[in-house]
């Protein structure tokens, strides 16, 4: 891409980038750079290279969100419904949640997973870290993880030089993040791969941390079944412990800062893998119901994957301008509505 000329977008490009980048804003921002040297060109490259992006931008550092606010703010408003005058509030208290297992018989929910993204205060975000900074981050995070005790204690597996038997086990467990993601690639997030990246997990495989993927930390709590409260409680306990030794990047207005603007705020994605074959066969009804609860439907093999055998990944779409408790509570309420609808459909087709 020519850094000086306005990018070309295909006719069928509907990304938030192409919808929000006007020629005027482009001209105004194209020669600016943050203290870490992040430019507009780097910020938009993923969406220019990948025209099928739904969003298409990544921030290289905290300053990018203010320096390039004329691009980020409308994208953030579009995605989260959060205006430039709103302020994010965090509320990480599992005791405020009312979520008895919505599926105690285990007829619908296969598993529950909640993750948050975190980055380190004072460091650039992934698209702009240097190799030295990435190694420094890995060192700090692994030190904190290795000091965890009880049910959270576990092992760190660095990607560099990873033993093939460990690699295939992690892939089998669906723990390992995929190499070569083209969206991350174009954002500069895969530089020096696999240096500084790795995965930590506890013995029970219910607590997991990805190091230096799309965000410097992805803290993940998961387990089979629908006990959302247990999953959220474990996650919050882990976050609090890690935060004691690793200071997280937090912004007064935007909450926890992440490289992709879809994750700002809570940086939380609370999800279930759920069997809903009847609803899956009636997508308009399914979509209407998930939209009502601001939920997203994905396939079960991660982002950009298809559903299999009527099993879907359902998660909160909005992450900014809602508290963590609201994200999880909302997922819970949505799941109850989805299960009820699925039961109705099944009864009608009996
Ligand atoms: N950049 C990709 C796109 O615009 C992914 C956006 C959201 N997902 C994420 N993993 N941050 O389609």
mmCIF file of C-alpha atoms and ligand atoms in Angstrom:
data_model
loop_
_atom_site.group_PDB
_atom_site.id
_atom_site.type_symbol
_atom_site.label_atom_id
_atom_site.label_comp_id
_atom_site.label_asym_id
_atom_site.label_seq_id
_atom_site.Cartn_x
_atom_site.Cartn_y
_atom_site.Cartn_z
ATOM 1 C CA UNK A 1 0.000 0.000 0.000
ATOM 2 C CA UNK A 2 1.185 3.485 -0.804
ATOM 3 C CA UNK A 3 1.387 5.209 2.545
ATOM 4 C CA UNK A 4 0.485 8.551 1.036
ATOM 5 C CA UNK A 5 -2.629 7.678 -0.909
ATOM 6 C CA UNK A 6 -6.088 6.749 0.306
ATOM 7 C CA UNK A 7 -6.501 2.934 0.387
ATOM 8 C CA UNK A 8 -8.699 1.239 -2.175
ATOM 9 C CA UNK A 9 -11.624 -0.723 -0.784
ATOM 10 C CA UNK A 10 -13.485 -3.337 -2.821
ATOM 11 C CA UNK A 11 -17.170 -2.922 -3.596
ATOM 12 C CA UNK A 12 -17.995 -5.767 -1.245
ATOM 13 C CA UNK A 13 -15.898 -4.492 1.664
ATOM 14 C CA UNK A 14 -18.113 -3.752 4.672
ATOM 15 C CA UNK A 15 -15.510 -3.453 7.425
ATOM 16 C CA UNK A 16 -15.871 -0.817 10.110
ATOM 17 C CA UNK A 17 -12.614 0.566 8.739
ATOM 18 C CA UNK A 18 -13.893 1.180 5.236
ATOM 19 C CA UNK A 19 -17.178 2.534 6.563
ATOM 20 C CA UNK A 20 -15.467 4.994 8.891
ATOM 21 C CA UNK A 21 -12.288 6.114 7.160
ATOM 22 C CA UNK A 22 -13.164 9.254 5.230
ATOM 23 C CA UNK A 23 -10.704 10.972 2.893
ATOM 24 C CA UNK A 24 -10.743 13.937 5.236
ATOM 25 C CA UNK A 25 -9.779 11.899 8.307
ATOM 26 C CA UNK A 26 -7.176 10.016 6.274
ATOM 27 C CA UNK A 27 -5.515 13.249 5.164
ATOM 28 C CA UNK A 28 -5.523 14.598 8.687
ATOM 29 C CA UNK A 29 -3.987 11.493 10.284
ATOM 30 C CA UNK A 30 -1.762 10.017 7.607
ATOM 31 C CA UNK A 31 1.479 11.723 8.655
ATOM 32 C CA UNK A 32 1.075 11.369 12.401
ATOM 33 C CA UNK A 33 3.008 8.926 14.585
ATOM 34 C CA UNK A 34 2.818 8.065 18.280
ATOM 35 C CA UNK A 35 5.801 8.133 20.625
ATOM 36 C CA UNK A 36 6.383 4.446 19.795
ATOM 37 C CA UNK A 37 6.326 5.250 16.079
ATOM 38 C CA UNK A 38 2.843 3.842 15.367
ATOM 39 C CA UNK A 39 1.346 5.255 12.184
ATOM 40 C CA UNK A 40 -2.085 5.277 10.550
ATOM 41 C CA UNK A 41 -0.690 2.949 7.894
ATOM 42 C CA UNK A 42 0.083 0.258 10.521
ATOM 43 C CA UNK A 43 -3.233 0.819 12.246
ATOM 44 C CA UNK A 44 -5.296 0.123 9.124
ATOM 45 C CA UNK A 45 -3.064 -2.341 7.279
ATOM 46 C CA UNK A 46 -4.930 -5.465 8.446
ATOM 47 C CA UNK A 47 -8.228 -4.170 7.079
ATOM 48 C CA UNK A 48 -6.651 -2.973 3.842
ATOM 49 C CA UNK A 49 -4.927 -6.314 3.187
ATOM 50 C CA UNK A 50 -7.909 -8.364 4.434
ATOM 51 C CA UNK A 51 -10.899 -6.764 2.804
ATOM 52 C CA UNK A 52 -13.212 -9.357 4.356
ATOM 53 C CA UNK A 53 -12.390 -7.959 7.831
ATOM 54 C CA UNK A 54 -15.354 -7.067 9.941
ATOM 55 C CA UNK A 55 -13.384 -4.416 11.805
ATOM 56 C CA UNK A 56 -9.970 -3.991 10.176
ATOM 57 C CA UNK A 57 -7.948 -1.876 12.647
ATOM 58 C CA UNK A 58 -5.467 -2.622 15.446
ATOM 59 C CA UNK A 59 -3.870 -0.134 17.854
ATOM 60 C CA UNK A 60 -0.102 -0.302 18.263
ATOM 61 C CA UNK A 61 -0.110 1.448 21.614
ATOM 62 C CA UNK A 62 -2.293 3.320 24.102
ATOM 63 C CA UNK A 63 -1.553 6.661 22.448
ATOM 64 C CA UNK A 64 -2.952 5.373 19.131
ATOM 65 C CA UNK A 65 -6.447 5.454 20.628
ATOM 66 C CA UNK A 66 -6.146 9.214 21.200
ATOM 67 C CA UNK A 67 -3.894 10.250 18.305
ATOM 68 C CA UNK A 68 -6.095 8.379 15.807
ATOM 69 C CA UNK A 69 -9.327 8.964 17.750
ATOM 70 C CA UNK A 70 -11.078 10.357 14.670
ATOM 71 C CA UNK A 71 -10.865 6.882 13.201
ATOM 72 C CA UNK A 72 -11.115 4.776 16.377
ATOM 73 C CA UNK A 73 -13.980 6.623 18.072
ATOM 74 C CA UNK A 74 -16.596 6.061 15.335
ATOM 75 C CA UNK A 75 -15.478 2.417 14.991
ATOM 76 C CA UNK A 76 -15.780 1.966 18.764
ATOM 77 C CA UNK A 77 -19.203 3.616 18.724
ATOM 78 C CA UNK A 78 -20.333 1.422 15.837
ATOM 79 C CA UNK A 79 -19.196 -1.796 17.484
ATOM 80 C CA UNK A 80 -19.982 -1.186 21.172
ATOM 81 C CA UNK A 81 -22.539 1.625 21.005
ATOM 82 C CA UNK A 82 -20.108 3.583 23.219
ATOM 83 C CA UNK A 83 -19.807 7.281 22.430
ATOM 84 C CA UNK A 84 -16.702 9.432 22.799
ATOM 85 C CA UNK A 85 -18.345 11.018 25.870
ATOM 86 C CA UNK A 86 -19.032 7.715 27.652
ATOM 87 C CA UNK A 87 -16.805 6.343 30.372
ATOM 88 C CA UNK A 88 -16.194 2.653 31.033
ATOM 89 C CA UNK A 89 -16.610 1.152 34.496
ATOM 90 C CA UNK A 90 -15.095 -2.120 35.623
ATOM 91 C CA UNK A 91 -16.870 -4.403 38.117
ATOM 92 C CA UNK A 92 -15.159 -7.707 38.673
ATOM 93 C CA UNK A 93 -17.145 -9.221 41.518
ATOM 94 C CA UNK A 94 -18.436 -12.787 41.135
ATOM 95 C CA UNK A 95 -20.693 -12.429 44.196
ATOM 96 C CA UNK A 96 -22.825 -9.903 42.268
ATOM 97 C CA UNK A 97 -23.727 -12.539 39.675
ATOM 98 C CA UNK A 98 -27.016 -14.445 39.786
ATOM 99 C CA UNK A 99 -26.421 -17.449 37.589
ATOM 100 C CA UNK A 100 -27.334 -20.886 38.927
ATOM 101 C CA UNK A 101 -26.395 -23.496 36.316
ATOM 102 C CA UNK A 102 -28.881 -22.876 33.466
ATOM 103 C CA UNK A 103 -28.574 -26.490 32.322
ATOM 104 C CA UNK A 104 -27.953 -28.726 35.363
ATOM 105 C CA UNK A 105 -28.782 -31.919 33.415
ATOM 106 C CA UNK A 106 -26.185 -31.053 30.796
ATOM 107 C CA UNK A 107 -28.633 -31.428 27.917
ATOM 108 C CA UNK A 108 -27.537 -28.299 26.030
ATOM 109 C CA UNK A 109 -24.343 -26.695 27.335
ATOM 110 C CA UNK A 110 -21.162 -28.585 26.535
ATOM 111 C CA UNK A 111 -18.712 -26.149 28.090
ATOM 112 C CA UNK A 112 -18.289 -22.641 29.445
ATOM 113 C CA UNK A 113 -15.303 -20.396 28.827
ATOM 114 C CA UNK A 114 -14.603 -16.827 29.906
ATOM 115 C CA UNK A 115 -11.494 -14.954 28.884
ATOM 116 C CA UNK A 116 -10.113 -11.474 29.299
ATOM 117 C CA UNK A 117 -7.394 -9.733 27.352
ATOM 118 C CA UNK A 118 -4.766 -7.757 29.248
ATOM 119 C CA UNK A 119 -1.679 -5.791 28.265
ATOM 120 C CA UNK A 120 1.143 -4.427 30.365
ATOM 121 C CA UNK A 121 1.193 -0.824 31.568
ATOM 122 C CA UNK A 122 4.043 1.185 30.078
ATOM 123 C CA UNK A 123 4.574 -1.182 27.103
ATOM 124 C CA UNK A 124 3.424 -0.719 23.514
ATOM 125 C CA UNK A 125 0.699 -3.156 22.409
ATOM 126 C CA UNK A 126 1.597 -6.278 20.387
ATOM 127 C CA UNK A 127 1.665 -4.648 16.934
ATOM 128 C CA UNK A 128 4.485 -2.342 18.079
ATOM 129 C CA UNK A 129 6.475 -4.186 20.762
ATOM 130 C CA UNK A 130 10.126 -4.830 20.053
ATOM 131 C CA UNK A 131 11.523 -8.329 20.380
ATOM 132 C CA UNK A 132 13.250 -7.272 23.618
ATOM 133 C CA UNK A 133 10.016 -5.878 25.055
ATOM 134 C CA UNK A 134 8.132 -9.048 24.092
ATOM 135 C CA UNK A 135 10.719 -11.163 25.887
ATOM 136 C CA UNK A 136 10.574 -8.869 28.898
ATOM 137 C CA UNK A 137 6.774 -9.236 28.979
ATOM 138 C CA UNK A 138 7.013 -13.018 28.731
ATOM 139 C CA UNK A 139 9.503 -13.037 31.617
ATOM 140 C CA UNK A 140 7.306 -10.864 33.852
ATOM 141 C CA UNK A 141 4.138 -12.808 33.113
ATOM 142 C CA UNK A 142 5.698 -16.251 33.513
ATOM 143 C CA UNK A 143 7.203 -15.211 36.844
ATOM 144 C CA UNK A 144 3.734 -14.191 38.048
ATOM 145 C CA UNK A 145 2.150 -17.393 36.720
ATOM 146 C CA UNK A 146 4.784 -19.610 38.292
ATOM 147 C CA UNK A 147 4.041 -18.107 41.685
ATOM 148 C CA UNK A 148 0.359 -19.124 41.545
ATOM 149 C CA UNK A 149 -0.623 -21.762 44.081
ATOM 150 C CA UNK A 150 -3.427 -24.278 44.705
ATOM 151 C CA UNK A 151 -5.813 -24.984 41.831
ATOM 152 C CA UNK A 152 -4.260 -22.251 39.698
ATOM 153 C CA UNK A 153 -0.705 -23.583 39.774
ATOM 154 C CA UNK A 154 0.481 -25.046 36.513
ATOM 155 C CA UNK A 155 3.148 -25.164 33.814
ATOM 156 C CA UNK A 156 4.277 -22.716 31.137
ATOM 157 C CA UNK A 157 4.957 -24.118 27.661
ATOM 158 C CA UNK A 158 6.934 -21.711 25.448
ATOM 159 C CA UNK A 159 6.236 -22.049 21.727
ATOM 160 C CA UNK A 160 9.913 -21.737 20.773
ATOM 161 C CA UNK A 161 11.451 -25.173 20.730
ATOM 162 C CA UNK A 162 8.209 -26.827 21.793
ATOM 163 C CA UNK A 163 8.388 -30.595 21.878
ATOM 164 C CA UNK A 164 6.187 -32.226 19.195
ATOM 165 C CA UNK A 165 4.373 -34.447 21.723
ATOM 166 C CA UNK A 166 3.455 -31.404 23.835
ATOM 167 C CA UNK A 167 2.399 -29.496 20.730
ATOM 168 C CA UNK A 168 0.045 -32.207 19.541
ATOM 169 C CA UNK A 169 -1.437 -32.612 23.012
ATOM 170 C CA UNK A 170 -2.127 -28.872 23.257
ATOM 171 C CA UNK A 171 -3.704 -28.892 19.780
ATOM 172 C CA UNK A 172 -5.849 -31.884 20.754
ATOM 173 C CA UNK A 173 -7.035 -30.052 23.856
ATOM 174 C CA UNK A 174 -7.878 -27.048 21.626
ATOM 175 C CA UNK A 175 -5.574 -24.995 23.808
ATOM 176 C CA UNK A 176 -2.997 -23.870 21.315
ATOM 177 C CA UNK A 177 -3.548 -20.661 19.439
ATOM 178 C CA UNK A 178 -3.142 -21.000 15.713
ATOM 179 C CA UNK A 179 -0.049 -19.680 13.958
ATOM 180 C CA UNK A 180 -0.264 -17.513 10.855
ATOM 181 C CA UNK A 181 -3.613 -15.759 11.408
ATOM 182 C CA UNK A 182 -3.747 -13.417 8.400
ATOM 183 C CA UNK A 183 -5.521 -10.612 10.291
ATOM 184 C CA UNK A 184 -2.884 -10.591 13.021
ATOM 185 C CA UNK A 185 -0.148 -11.037 10.467
ATOM 186 C CA UNK A 186 -1.022 -7.858 8.601
ATOM 187 C CA UNK A 187 -1.281 -6.001 11.903
ATOM 188 C CA UNK A 188 2.334 -6.877 12.718
ATOM 189 C CA UNK A 189 1.242 -9.141 15.552
ATOM 190 C CA UNK A 190 3.063 -12.228 14.282
ATOM 191 C CA UNK A 191 6.521 -10.643 14.038
ATOM 192 C CA UNK A 192 9.404 -12.825 15.281
ATOM 193 C CA UNK A 193 7.037 -15.811 15.599
ATOM 194 C CA UNK A 194 7.220 -17.916 17.794
ATOM 195 C CA UNK A 195 9.553 -15.848 19.959
ATOM 196 C CA UNK A 196 8.136 -14.788 23.332
ATOM 197 C CA UNK A 197 4.863 -16.677 22.899
ATOM 198 C CA UNK A 198 3.599 -19.507 25.022
ATOM 199 C CA UNK A 199 0.800 -21.144 26.934
ATOM 200 C CA UNK A 200 0.330 -21.778 30.636
ATOM 201 C CA UNK A 201 -2.256 -24.140 32.060
ATOM 202 C CA UNK A 202 -3.143 -25.717 35.392
ATOM 203 C CA UNK A 203 -3.305 -29.462 35.987
ATOM 204 C CA UNK A 204 -7.112 -29.661 35.672
ATOM 205 C CA UNK A 205 -6.981 -27.710 32.382
ATOM 206 C CA UNK A 206 -9.533 -25.220 33.683
ATOM 207 C CA UNK A 207 -7.214 -22.219 33.825
ATOM 208 C CA UNK A 208 -5.129 -21.117 30.880
ATOM 209 C CA UNK A 209 -3.049 -18.100 29.885
ATOM 210 C CA UNK A 210 -1.898 -17.264 26.380
ATOM 211 C CA UNK A 211 1.211 -15.107 26.370
ATOM 212 C CA UNK A 212 1.918 -12.594 23.586
ATOM 213 C CA UNK A 213 -0.812 -13.581 21.171
ATOM 214 C CA UNK A 214 -3.209 -10.835 19.995
ATOM 215 C CA UNK A 215 -2.889 -9.353 23.474
ATOM 216 C CA UNK A 216 0.038 -9.799 25.828
ATOM 217 C CA UNK A 217 -2.146 -11.848 28.141
ATOM 218 C CA UNK A 218 -5.303 -13.753 27.454
ATOM 219 C CA UNK A 219 -6.453 -15.084 30.813
ATOM 220 C CA UNK A 220 -8.908 -17.934 30.319
ATOM 221 C CA UNK A 221 -11.113 -19.921 32.686
ATOM 222 C CA UNK A 222 -13.097 -22.866 31.336
ATOM 223 C CA UNK A 223 -14.722 -26.144 32.253
ATOM 224 C CA UNK A 224 -17.229 -28.648 30.893
ATOM 225 C CA UNK A 225 -20.918 -27.899 31.545
ATOM 226 C CA UNK A 226 -22.812 -24.716 32.370
ATOM 227 C CA UNK A 227 -21.533 -23.615 35.786
ATOM 228 C CA UNK A 228 -20.903 -20.023 34.692
ATOM 229 C CA UNK A 229 -20.445 -18.823 38.253
ATOM 230 C CA UNK A 230 -17.592 -21.245 38.948
ATOM 231 C CA UNK A 231 -15.868 -20.248 35.712
ATOM 232 C CA UNK A 232 -16.215 -16.519 36.446
ATOM 233 C CA UNK A 233 -15.046 -16.909 40.066
ATOM 234 C CA UNK A 234 -11.906 -18.773 39.000
ATOM 235 C CA UNK A 235 -11.161 -16.155 36.361
ATOM 236 C CA UNK A 236 -11.514 -13.229 38.760
ATOM 237 C CA UNK A 237 -9.337 -14.935 41.379
ATOM 238 C CA UNK A 238 -6.623 -15.463 38.771
ATOM 239 C CA UNK A 239 -6.827 -11.899 37.422
ATOM 240 C CA UNK A 240 -6.489 -10.439 40.924
ATOM 241 C CA UNK A 241 -3.457 -12.613 41.707
ATOM 242 C CA UNK A 242 -1.651 -11.887 38.435
ATOM 243 C CA UNK A 243 -2.381 -8.166 38.771
ATOM 244 C CA UNK A 244 -0.483 -8.079 42.059
ATOM 245 C CA UNK A 245 2.806 -8.438 40.201
ATOM 246 C CA UNK A 246 1.959 -7.431 36.610
ATOM 247 C CA UNK A 247 0.489 -3.917 36.209
ATOM 248 C CA UNK A 248 -2.204 -3.916 33.498
ATOM 249 C CA UNK A 249 -2.725 -1.182 30.917
ATOM 250 C CA UNK A 250 -5.945 0.623 31.877
ATOM 251 C CA UNK A 251 -7.510 3.789 30.521
ATOM 252 C CA UNK A 252 -9.938 5.963 32.484
ATOM 253 C CA UNK A 253 -12.318 6.192 29.535
ATOM 254 C CA UNK A 254 -11.780 2.985 27.549
ATOM 255 C CA UNK A 255 -11.077 0.545 30.382
ATOM 256 C CA UNK A 256 -8.560 -2.247 29.723
ATOM 257 C CA UNK A 257 -6.737 -1.433 26.509
ATOM 258 C CA UNK A 258 -6.392 -4.148 23.876
ATOM 259 C CA UNK A 259 -4.876 -4.202 20.407
ATOM 260 C CA UNK A 260 -8.257 -4.762 18.708
ATOM 261 C CA UNK A 261 -10.945 -2.191 19.531
ATOM 262 C CA UNK A 262 -13.608 -4.933 19.767
ATOM 263 C CA UNK A 263 -12.015 -6.048 23.050
ATOM 264 C CA UNK A 264 -11.711 -2.703 24.829
ATOM 265 C CA UNK A 265 -13.345 -2.110 28.200
ATOM 266 C CA UNK A 266 -13.878 -5.411 29.947
ATOM 267 C CA UNK A 267 -11.762 -7.174 27.284
ATOM 268 C CA UNK A 268 -14.025 -10.051 28.196
ATOM 269 C CA UNK A 269 -15.600 -12.729 26.055
ATOM 270 C CA UNK A 270 -17.882 -15.007 28.045
ATOM 271 C CA UNK A 271 -19.028 -17.962 25.994
ATOM 272 C CA UNK A 272 -20.693 -21.337 26.016
ATOM 273 C CA UNK A 273 -20.610 -24.168 23.531
ATOM 274 C CA UNK A 274 -24.249 -25.077 23.282
ATOM 275 C CA UNK A 275 -26.318 -27.590 21.340
ATOM 276 C CA UNK A 276 -29.215 -25.814 19.622
ATOM 277 C CA UNK A 277 -30.057 -27.808 16.475
ATOM 278 C CA UNK A 278 -33.652 -26.558 16.143
ATOM 279 C CA UNK A 279 -32.710 -22.904 16.483
ATOM 280 C CA UNK A 280 -29.737 -23.481 14.197
ATOM 281 C CA UNK A 281 -32.140 -24.596 11.499
ATOM 282 C CA UNK A 282 -34.037 -21.309 11.793
ATOM 283 C CA UNK A 283 -31.314 -18.690 11.610
ATOM 284 C CA UNK A 284 -33.595 -15.599 11.471
ATOM 285 C CA UNK A 285 -35.225 -16.546 14.799
ATOM 286 C CA UNK A 286 -31.850 -17.536 16.275
ATOM 287 C CA UNK A 287 -30.269 -14.221 15.206
ATOM 288 C CA UNK A 288 -33.185 -12.183 16.483
ATOM 289 C CA UNK A 289 -32.903 -13.737 19.906
ATOM 290 C CA UNK A 290 -29.122 -13.379 20.139
ATOM 291 C CA UNK A 291 -29.321 -9.745 18.951
ATOM 292 C CA UNK A 292 -31.828 -9.028 21.698
ATOM 293 C CA UNK A 293 -29.237 -10.065 24.294
ATOM 294 C CA UNK A 294 -26.275 -8.529 22.378
ATOM 295 C CA UNK A 295 -24.837 -11.978 21.822
ATOM 296 C CA UNK A 296 -22.683 -13.262 18.992
ATOM 297 C CA UNK A 297 -22.972 -16.643 17.233
ATOM 298 C CA UNK A 298 -19.746 -18.344 16.160
ATOM 299 C CA UNK A 299 -18.699 -21.821 15.086
ATOM 300 C CA UNK A 300 -17.046 -24.012 17.706
ATOM 301 C CA UNK A 301 -13.559 -23.948 16.238
ATOM 302 C CA UNK A 302 -12.977 -20.331 17.125
ATOM 303 C CA UNK A 303 -13.478 -17.139 15.275
ATOM 304 C CA UNK A 304 -14.348 -17.367 11.559
ATOM 305 C CA UNK A 305 -15.332 -21.061 11.911
ATOM 306 C CA UNK A 306 -18.585 -22.847 11.030
ATOM 307 C CA UNK A 307 -21.006 -24.655 13.305
ATOM 308 C CA UNK A 308 -20.916 -28.428 13.538
ATOM 309 C CA UNK A 309 -23.838 -30.735 14.354
ATOM 310 C CA UNK A 310 -26.000 -27.893 15.653
ATOM 311 C CA UNK A 311 -23.398 -26.838 18.237
ATOM 312 C CA UNK A 312 -22.683 -23.119 18.490
ATOM 313 C CA UNK A 313 -20.380 -20.819 20.381
ATOM 314 C CA UNK A 314 -22.506 -18.073 21.942
ATOM 315 C CA UNK A 315 -20.821 -15.070 23.560
ATOM 316 C CA UNK A 316 -21.266 -11.432 24.528
ATOM 317 C CA UNK A 317 -20.646 -9.044 21.636
ATOM 318 C CA UNK A 318 -20.449 -5.830 23.603
ATOM 319 C CA UNK A 319 -17.435 -5.517 25.891
ATOM 320 C CA UNK A 320 -17.098 -1.770 26.439
ATOM 321 C CA UNK A 321 -19.540 0.375 28.437
ATOM 322 C CA UNK A 322 -20.806 -2.689 30.277
ATOM 323 C CA UNK A 323 -19.279 -4.135 33.440
ATOM 324 C CA UNK A 324 -17.824 -7.633 33.589
ATOM 325 C CA UNK A 325 -20.727 -8.719 35.799
ATOM 326 C CA UNK A 326 -23.210 -7.367 33.220
ATOM 327 C CA UNK A 327 -21.430 -9.213 30.383
ATOM 328 C CA UNK A 328 -21.707 -12.527 32.189
ATOM 329 C CA UNK A 329 -25.211 -11.895 33.550
ATOM 330 C CA UNK A 330 -26.381 -10.991 30.091
ATOM 331 C CA UNK A 331 -24.907 -14.156 28.607
ATOM 332 C CA UNK A 332 -26.690 -16.121 31.321
ATOM 333 C CA UNK A 333 -30.052 -14.449 30.610
ATOM 334 C CA UNK A 334 -29.593 -14.999 26.877
ATOM 335 C CA UNK A 335 -28.786 -18.682 27.338
ATOM 336 C CA UNK A 336 -31.939 -19.199 29.407
ATOM 337 C CA UNK A 337 -33.988 -17.603 26.597
ATOM 338 C CA UNK A 338 -32.223 -19.698 23.918
ATOM 339 C CA UNK A 339 -32.729 -22.960 25.803
ATOM 340 C CA UNK A 340 -36.416 -22.156 26.369
ATOM 341 C CA UNK A 341 -36.889 -21.431 22.692
ATOM 342 C CA UNK A 342 -35.064 -24.602 21.685
ATOM 343 C CA UNK A 343 -37.388 -26.598 23.987
ATOM 344 C CA UNK A 344 -40.449 -24.959 22.445
ATOM 345 C CA UNK A 345 -39.261 -25.779 18.938
ATOM 346 C CA UNK A 346 -38.517 -29.367 19.927
ATOM 347 C CA UNK A 347 -41.969 -29.758 21.550
ATOM 348 C CA UNK A 348 -43.665 -28.360 18.444
ATOM 349 C CA UNK A 349 -41.870 -30.783 16.147
ATOM 350 C CA UNK A 350 -42.669 -33.829 18.341
HETATM 351 N N1 LIG B 1 -9.401 -7.935 12.546
HETATM 352 C C1 LIG B 1 -10.356 -8.969 12.375
HETATM 353 C C2 LIG B 1 -11.488 -8.410 11.568
HETATM 354 O O1 LIG B 1 -11.586 -7.234 11.450
HETATM 355 C C3 LIG B 1 -10.854 -9.537 13.692
HETATM 356 C C4 LIG B 1 -11.699 -8.616 14.503
HETATM 357 C C5 LIG B 1 -12.230 -9.122 15.822
HETATM 358 N N2 LIG B 1 -11.563 -10.257 16.319
HETATM 359 C C6 LIG B 1 -10.447 -10.263 17.059
HETATM 360 N N3 LIG B 1 -9.915 -11.433 17.313
HETATM 361 N N4 LIG B 1 -9.926 -9.181 17.511
HETATM 362 O O2 LIG B 1 -12.305 -9.168 11.051
#
